[in-house]
Coordinates of C-alpha atoms and ligand atoms in Angstrom, one line a residue:
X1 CA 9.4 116.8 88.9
X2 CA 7.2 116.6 85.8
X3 CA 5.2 119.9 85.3
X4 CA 7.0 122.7 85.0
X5 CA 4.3 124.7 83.9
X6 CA 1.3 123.9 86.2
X7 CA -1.2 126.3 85.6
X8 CA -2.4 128.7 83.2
X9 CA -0.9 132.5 84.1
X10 CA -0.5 133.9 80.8
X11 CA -1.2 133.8 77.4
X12 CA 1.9 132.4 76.5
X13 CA 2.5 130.0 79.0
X14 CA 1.2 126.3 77.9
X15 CA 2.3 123.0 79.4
X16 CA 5.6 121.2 79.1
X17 CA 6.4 118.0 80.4
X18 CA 10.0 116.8 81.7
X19 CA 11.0 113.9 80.0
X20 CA 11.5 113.4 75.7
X21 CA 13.7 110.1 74.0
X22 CA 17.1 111.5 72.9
X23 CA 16.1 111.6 69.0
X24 CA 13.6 114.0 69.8
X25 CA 16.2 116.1 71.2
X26 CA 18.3 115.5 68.5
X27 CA 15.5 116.8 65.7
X28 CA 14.3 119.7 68.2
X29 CA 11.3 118.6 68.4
X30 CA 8.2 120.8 70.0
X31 CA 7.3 119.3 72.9
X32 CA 3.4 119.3 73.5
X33 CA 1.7 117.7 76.6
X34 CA -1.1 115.6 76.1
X35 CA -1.2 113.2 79.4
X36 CA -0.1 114.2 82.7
X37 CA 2.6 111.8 83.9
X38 CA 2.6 107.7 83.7
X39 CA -1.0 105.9 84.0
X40 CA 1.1 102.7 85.4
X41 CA 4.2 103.9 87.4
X42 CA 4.9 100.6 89.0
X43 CA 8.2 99.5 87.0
X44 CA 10.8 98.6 89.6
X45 CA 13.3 100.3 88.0
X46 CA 11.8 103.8 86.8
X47 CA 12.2 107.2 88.8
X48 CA 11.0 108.8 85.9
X49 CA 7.0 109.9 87.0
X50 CA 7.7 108.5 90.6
X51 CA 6.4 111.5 92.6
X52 CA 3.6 112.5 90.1
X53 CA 0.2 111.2 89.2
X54 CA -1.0 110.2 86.3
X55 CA -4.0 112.8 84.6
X56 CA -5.6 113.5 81.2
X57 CA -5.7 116.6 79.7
X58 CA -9.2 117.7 78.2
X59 CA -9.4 118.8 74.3
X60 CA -10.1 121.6 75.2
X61 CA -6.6 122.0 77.3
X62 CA -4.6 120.5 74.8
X63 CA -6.3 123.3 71.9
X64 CA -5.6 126.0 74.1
X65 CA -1.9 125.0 73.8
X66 CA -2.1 124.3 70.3
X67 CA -3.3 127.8 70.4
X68 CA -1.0 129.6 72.0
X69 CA 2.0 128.8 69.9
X70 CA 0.4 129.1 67.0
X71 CA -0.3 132.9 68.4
X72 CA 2.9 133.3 69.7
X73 CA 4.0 132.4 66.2
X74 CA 1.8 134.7 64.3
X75 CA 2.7 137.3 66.5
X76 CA 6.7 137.3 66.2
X77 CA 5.4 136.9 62.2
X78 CA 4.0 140.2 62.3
X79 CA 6.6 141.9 64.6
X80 CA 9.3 140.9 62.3
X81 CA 7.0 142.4 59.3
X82 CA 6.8 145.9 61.1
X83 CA 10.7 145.6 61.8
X84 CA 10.7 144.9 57.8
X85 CA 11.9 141.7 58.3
X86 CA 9.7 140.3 55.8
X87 CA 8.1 137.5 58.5
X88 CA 11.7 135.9 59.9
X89 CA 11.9 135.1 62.9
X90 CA 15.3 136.4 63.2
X91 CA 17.0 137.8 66.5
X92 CA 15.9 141.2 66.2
X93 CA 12.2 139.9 66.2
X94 CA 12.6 138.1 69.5
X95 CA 14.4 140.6 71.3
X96 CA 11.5 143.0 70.2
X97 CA 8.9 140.6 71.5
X98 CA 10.5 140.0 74.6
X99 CA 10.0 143.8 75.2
X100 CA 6.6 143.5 73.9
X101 CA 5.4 140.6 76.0
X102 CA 7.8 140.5 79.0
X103 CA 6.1 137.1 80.4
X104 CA 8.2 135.2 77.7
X105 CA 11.0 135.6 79.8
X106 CA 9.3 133.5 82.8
X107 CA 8.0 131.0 79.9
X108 CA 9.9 127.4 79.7
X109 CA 8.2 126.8 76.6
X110 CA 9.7 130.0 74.9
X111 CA 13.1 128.5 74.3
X112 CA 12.2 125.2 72.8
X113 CA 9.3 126.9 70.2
X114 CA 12.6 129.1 69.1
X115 CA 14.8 125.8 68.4
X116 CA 12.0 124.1 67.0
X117 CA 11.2 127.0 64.8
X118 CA 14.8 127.1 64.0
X119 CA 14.9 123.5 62.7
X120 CA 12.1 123.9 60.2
X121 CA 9.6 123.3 62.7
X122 CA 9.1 119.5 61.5
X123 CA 8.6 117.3 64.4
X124 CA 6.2 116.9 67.4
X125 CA 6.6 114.6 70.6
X126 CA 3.2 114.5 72.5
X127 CA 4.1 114.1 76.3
X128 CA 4.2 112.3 78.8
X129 CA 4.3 108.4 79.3
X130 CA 2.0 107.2 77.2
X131 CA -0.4 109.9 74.8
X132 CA -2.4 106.3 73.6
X133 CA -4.1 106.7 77.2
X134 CA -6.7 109.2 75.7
X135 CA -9.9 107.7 74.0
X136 CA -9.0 107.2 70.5
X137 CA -11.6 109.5 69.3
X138 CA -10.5 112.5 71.5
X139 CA -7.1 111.5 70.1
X140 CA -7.8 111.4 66.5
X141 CA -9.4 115.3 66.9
X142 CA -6.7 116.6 68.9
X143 CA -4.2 115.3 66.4
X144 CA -6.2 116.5 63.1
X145 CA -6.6 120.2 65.3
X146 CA -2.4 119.9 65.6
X147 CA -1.3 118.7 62.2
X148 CA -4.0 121.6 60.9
X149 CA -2.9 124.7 62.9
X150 CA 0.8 123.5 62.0
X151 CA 1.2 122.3 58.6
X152 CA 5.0 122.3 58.5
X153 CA 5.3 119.1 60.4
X154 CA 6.1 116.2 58.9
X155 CA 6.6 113.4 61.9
X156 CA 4.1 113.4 65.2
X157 CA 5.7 110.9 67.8
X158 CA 5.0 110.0 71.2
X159 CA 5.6 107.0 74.2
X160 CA 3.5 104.5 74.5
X161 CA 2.6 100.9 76.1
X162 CA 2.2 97.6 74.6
X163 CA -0.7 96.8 77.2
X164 CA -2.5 100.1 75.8
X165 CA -1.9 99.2 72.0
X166 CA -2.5 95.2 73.0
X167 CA -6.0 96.6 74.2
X168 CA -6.6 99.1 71.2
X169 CA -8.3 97.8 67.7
X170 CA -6.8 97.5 64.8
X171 CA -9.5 100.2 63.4
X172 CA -8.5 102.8 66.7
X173 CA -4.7 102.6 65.8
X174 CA -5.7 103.1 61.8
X175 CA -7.3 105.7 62.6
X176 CA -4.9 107.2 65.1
X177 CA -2.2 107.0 62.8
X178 CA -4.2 108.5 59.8
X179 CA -5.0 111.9 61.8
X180 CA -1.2 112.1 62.4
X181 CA 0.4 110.4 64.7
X182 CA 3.6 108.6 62.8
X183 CA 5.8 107.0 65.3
X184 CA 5.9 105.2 68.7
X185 CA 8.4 104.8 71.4
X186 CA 7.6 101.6 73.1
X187 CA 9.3 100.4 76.5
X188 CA 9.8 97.1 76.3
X189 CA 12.8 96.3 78.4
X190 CA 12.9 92.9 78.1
X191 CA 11.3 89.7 76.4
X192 CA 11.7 87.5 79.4
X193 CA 8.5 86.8 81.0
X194 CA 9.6 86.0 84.3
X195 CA 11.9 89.0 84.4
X196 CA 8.8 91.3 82.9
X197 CA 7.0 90.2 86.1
X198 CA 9.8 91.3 88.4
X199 CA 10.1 94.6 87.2
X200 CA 6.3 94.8 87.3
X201 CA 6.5 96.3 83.5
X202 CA 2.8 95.1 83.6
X203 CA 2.9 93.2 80.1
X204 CA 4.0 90.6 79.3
X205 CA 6.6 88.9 76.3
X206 CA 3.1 87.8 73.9
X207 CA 2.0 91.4 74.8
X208 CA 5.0 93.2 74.0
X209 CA 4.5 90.8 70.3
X210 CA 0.9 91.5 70.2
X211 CA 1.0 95.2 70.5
X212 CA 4.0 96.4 68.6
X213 CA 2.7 93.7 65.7
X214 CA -0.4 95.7 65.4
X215 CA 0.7 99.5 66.1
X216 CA 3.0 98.6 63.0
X217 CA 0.1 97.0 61.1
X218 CA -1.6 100.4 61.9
X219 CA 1.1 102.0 59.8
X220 CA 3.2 103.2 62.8
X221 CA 6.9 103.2 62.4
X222 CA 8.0 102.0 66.0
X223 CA 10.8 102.3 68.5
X224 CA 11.2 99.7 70.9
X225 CA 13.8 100.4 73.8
X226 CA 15.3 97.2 75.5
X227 CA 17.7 97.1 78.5
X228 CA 20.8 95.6 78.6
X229 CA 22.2 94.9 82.1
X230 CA 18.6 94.6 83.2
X231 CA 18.5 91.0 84.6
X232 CA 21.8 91.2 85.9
X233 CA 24.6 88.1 86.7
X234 CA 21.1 86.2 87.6
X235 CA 18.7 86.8 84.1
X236 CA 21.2 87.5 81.8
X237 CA 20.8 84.7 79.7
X238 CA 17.3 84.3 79.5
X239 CA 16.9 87.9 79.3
X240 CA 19.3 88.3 76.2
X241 CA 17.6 85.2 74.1
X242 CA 13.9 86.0 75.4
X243 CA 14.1 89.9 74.3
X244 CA 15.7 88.6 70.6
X245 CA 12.8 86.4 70.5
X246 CA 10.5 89.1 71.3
X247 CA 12.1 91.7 69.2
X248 CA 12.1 88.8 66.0
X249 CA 8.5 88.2 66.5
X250 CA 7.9 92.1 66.3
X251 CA 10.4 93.2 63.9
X252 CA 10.1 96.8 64.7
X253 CA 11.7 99.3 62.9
X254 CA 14.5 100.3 65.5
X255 CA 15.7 98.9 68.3
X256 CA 17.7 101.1 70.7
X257 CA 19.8 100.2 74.1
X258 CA 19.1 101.9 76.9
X259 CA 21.7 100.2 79.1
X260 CA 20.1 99.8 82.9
X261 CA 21.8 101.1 85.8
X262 CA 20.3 101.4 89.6
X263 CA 18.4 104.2 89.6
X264 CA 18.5 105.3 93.5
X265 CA 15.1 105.3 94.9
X266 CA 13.6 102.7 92.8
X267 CA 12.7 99.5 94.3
X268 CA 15.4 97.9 91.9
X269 CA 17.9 100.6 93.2
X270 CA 16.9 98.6 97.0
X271 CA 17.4 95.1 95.6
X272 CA 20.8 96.2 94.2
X273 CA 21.9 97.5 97.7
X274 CA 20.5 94.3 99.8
X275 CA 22.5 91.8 97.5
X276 CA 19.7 90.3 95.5
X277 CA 20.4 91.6 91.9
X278 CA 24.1 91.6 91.0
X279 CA 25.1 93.6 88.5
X280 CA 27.0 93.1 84.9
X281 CA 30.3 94.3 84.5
X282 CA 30.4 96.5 81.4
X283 CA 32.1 93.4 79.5
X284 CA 30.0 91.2 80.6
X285 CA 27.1 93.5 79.2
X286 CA 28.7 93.3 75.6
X287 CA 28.8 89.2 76.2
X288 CA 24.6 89.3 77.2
X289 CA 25.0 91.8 74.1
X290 CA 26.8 90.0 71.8
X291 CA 24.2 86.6 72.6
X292 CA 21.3 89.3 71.9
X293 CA 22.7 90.3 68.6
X294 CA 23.6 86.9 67.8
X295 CA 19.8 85.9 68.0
X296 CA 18.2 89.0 66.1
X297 CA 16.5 87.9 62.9
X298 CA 15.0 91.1 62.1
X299 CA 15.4 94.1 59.6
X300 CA 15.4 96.7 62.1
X301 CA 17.7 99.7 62.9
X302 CA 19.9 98.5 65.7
X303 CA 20.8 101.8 67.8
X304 CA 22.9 102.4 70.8
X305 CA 22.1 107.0 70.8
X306 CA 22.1 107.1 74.6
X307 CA 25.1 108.4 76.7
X308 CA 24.5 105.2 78.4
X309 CA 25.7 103.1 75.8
X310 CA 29.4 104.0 77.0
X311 CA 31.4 101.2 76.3
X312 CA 35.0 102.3 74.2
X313 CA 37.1 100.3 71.2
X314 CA 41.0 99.3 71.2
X315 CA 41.3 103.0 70.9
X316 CA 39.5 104.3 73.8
X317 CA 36.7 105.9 71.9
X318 CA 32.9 105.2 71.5
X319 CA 32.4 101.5 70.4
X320 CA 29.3 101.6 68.8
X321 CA 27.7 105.5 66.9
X322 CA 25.5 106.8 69.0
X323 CA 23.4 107.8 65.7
X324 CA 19.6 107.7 66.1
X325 CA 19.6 106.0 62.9
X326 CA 22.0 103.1 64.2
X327 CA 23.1 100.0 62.3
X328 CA 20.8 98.7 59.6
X329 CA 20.3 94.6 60.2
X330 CA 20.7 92.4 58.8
X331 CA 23.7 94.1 56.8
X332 CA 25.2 95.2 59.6
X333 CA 24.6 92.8 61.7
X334 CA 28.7 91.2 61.4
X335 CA 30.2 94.7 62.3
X336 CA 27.8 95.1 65.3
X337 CA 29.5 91.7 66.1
X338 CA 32.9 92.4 65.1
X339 CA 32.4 95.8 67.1
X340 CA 31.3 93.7 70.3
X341 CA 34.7 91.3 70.0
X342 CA 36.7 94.2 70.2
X343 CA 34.4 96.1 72.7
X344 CA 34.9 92.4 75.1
X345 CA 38.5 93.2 74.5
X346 CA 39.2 96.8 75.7
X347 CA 36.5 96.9 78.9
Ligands
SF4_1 S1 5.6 102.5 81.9 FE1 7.4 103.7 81.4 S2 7.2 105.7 82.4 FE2 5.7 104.2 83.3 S3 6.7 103.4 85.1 FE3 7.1 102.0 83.4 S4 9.1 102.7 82.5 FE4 8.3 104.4 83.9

């Protein structure tokens, strides 16, 4: 799990990592590997980078990428302007490089360059766990090298920790975010300190404040996942009111549910089985929901665009959009809640 692309073999082949948020599905973004894996990989109830270890990639690395799809690029430009195609990158172009450079059919990067291209070839998401893990100056070059090699992209995202932007400067993050990098997806799971702790998410509730308070002084716009379910029939109460509190004292931009669920093989997936974390029942979710909601005093996005976020209305359909843009708050703060009621009523 992880690299699927481990070494280099071929001009075309570059390194992509396994795991993007949903949205960055959603815009196809390109996917380009920066870090190796998670530099913490202790949270109780993550699978994600289990098996894996945690590595930088070197400048140099990272170029080479950079410069291989902006070759592979150039070259289906100039195929499709022999094929007098005037420079699209149409089907007849990649059929004819596919028989010109057989190795694309073995590359796992191929297919996502070709949606990305597709899509106006606007957004990056620098993988894996968390890009901020490189020195900030090596950061700032890599991301000036990527925003000059591909100047139609107009958003540069990536995952990142509050610990890491807690220990970054003011100045680093300014800087970071001039030479390109717009967004961050933070995990923050929850706000409750002694349920942070449990999980061993390695930060803690001031942290989480500190961090995403300054990443969005920096200019960032920021994501910050929470997870309902997470403290189950034990923590739900302090987990609801102690992530609001969190969330109000950041005030990110969005805010999106990523309900939690056993993940087997976790240490969270063996507390589950032994008996000591019960969990929610998906109506008692919407009530630790609802008290969540309830205590949000922010202007954020509120999303639920994860399959996760399953619960269904009166009508047996979705109960919330699973938009990436959500529900803006506080406007819609009384049909989130009105949607809950009803949600309470049909589980
Ligand atoms: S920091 Fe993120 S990727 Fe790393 S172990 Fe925790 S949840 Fe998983």
């Amino acid at each position: 799990m992880g690299i699927m692309v481990p070494e280099k073999a071929g001009k075309y082949d570059f390194e992509v990592g396994m795991y993007r948020p949903p949205s960055e599905g959603g815009s196809s973004s390109l996917l380009l590997r920066f870090t190796r894996n998670c530099p913490w990989n202790k949270c109780t109830f993550c699978g994600m980078y289990k098996h894996e270890k945690f590595s930088l990639r070197t400048v140099e690395e990272i170029k080479a990428d950079i410069d291989s799809i902006a070759g592979l690029i150039k070259g289906m430009q100039s195929l499709s302007l022999e094929l007098g195609h005037g420079g699209q990158i149409n089907r007849d172009t990649i059929i004819a490089m596919i028989e010109k450079e057989p190795e694309l059919n073995t590359s796992q990067g191929f297919g996502m360059i070709l949606n990305w291209l597709s899509s106006g070839g606007k957004t990056v998401f620098l993988q894996d766990g968390n890009s901020l893990m490189m020195a900030s100056e090596k950061l700032v070059h890599v991301l000036k090298y990527l925003r000059n090699a591909f100047p139609s992209l107009e958003r540069c995202t990536t995952y990142a920790r509050s610990k890491t932007l807690s220990r970054k400067s003011l100045e680093e993050l300014t800087a970071i975010r001039k030479a390109g990098l717009d967004r961050l997806h933070v995990g923050l799971e929850t706000g409750d300190d002694a349920l942070l702790k449990k999980i061993r998410k390695g930060v803690s509730g001031e942290e989480h404040i500190d961090g995403g308070r300054k990443a969005i002084k920096a200019g960032f716009q920021l994501s910050e996942y929470w997870m309902p379910g997470l403290g189950g029939k034990e923590d739900w109460e302090n987990h609801a009111k102690n992530t609001a509190r969190v969330l109000n004292g950041i005030n990110p931009n969005y805010i999106r549910s990523r309900p939690f669920s056993p993940w087997p093989g976790t240490p969270i997936h063996d507390e589950y089985e032994k008996g000591t974390l019960t969990l929610l029942s998906p109506g008692e979710v919407l009530i630790e929901l609802k008290l969540l909601i309830e205590t949000l005093d922010v202007t954020s996005k509120v999303c639920f665009d994860h399959a996760g976020n399953g619960w269904v209305n009166r009508n047996g359909q979705l109960l919330f959009t699973q938009s990436y843009e959500g529900y803006k708050f506080p406007e819609e703060k009384p049909r989130v809640l009105e949607l809950i009621e009803e949600g309470i009523e049909a589980q």
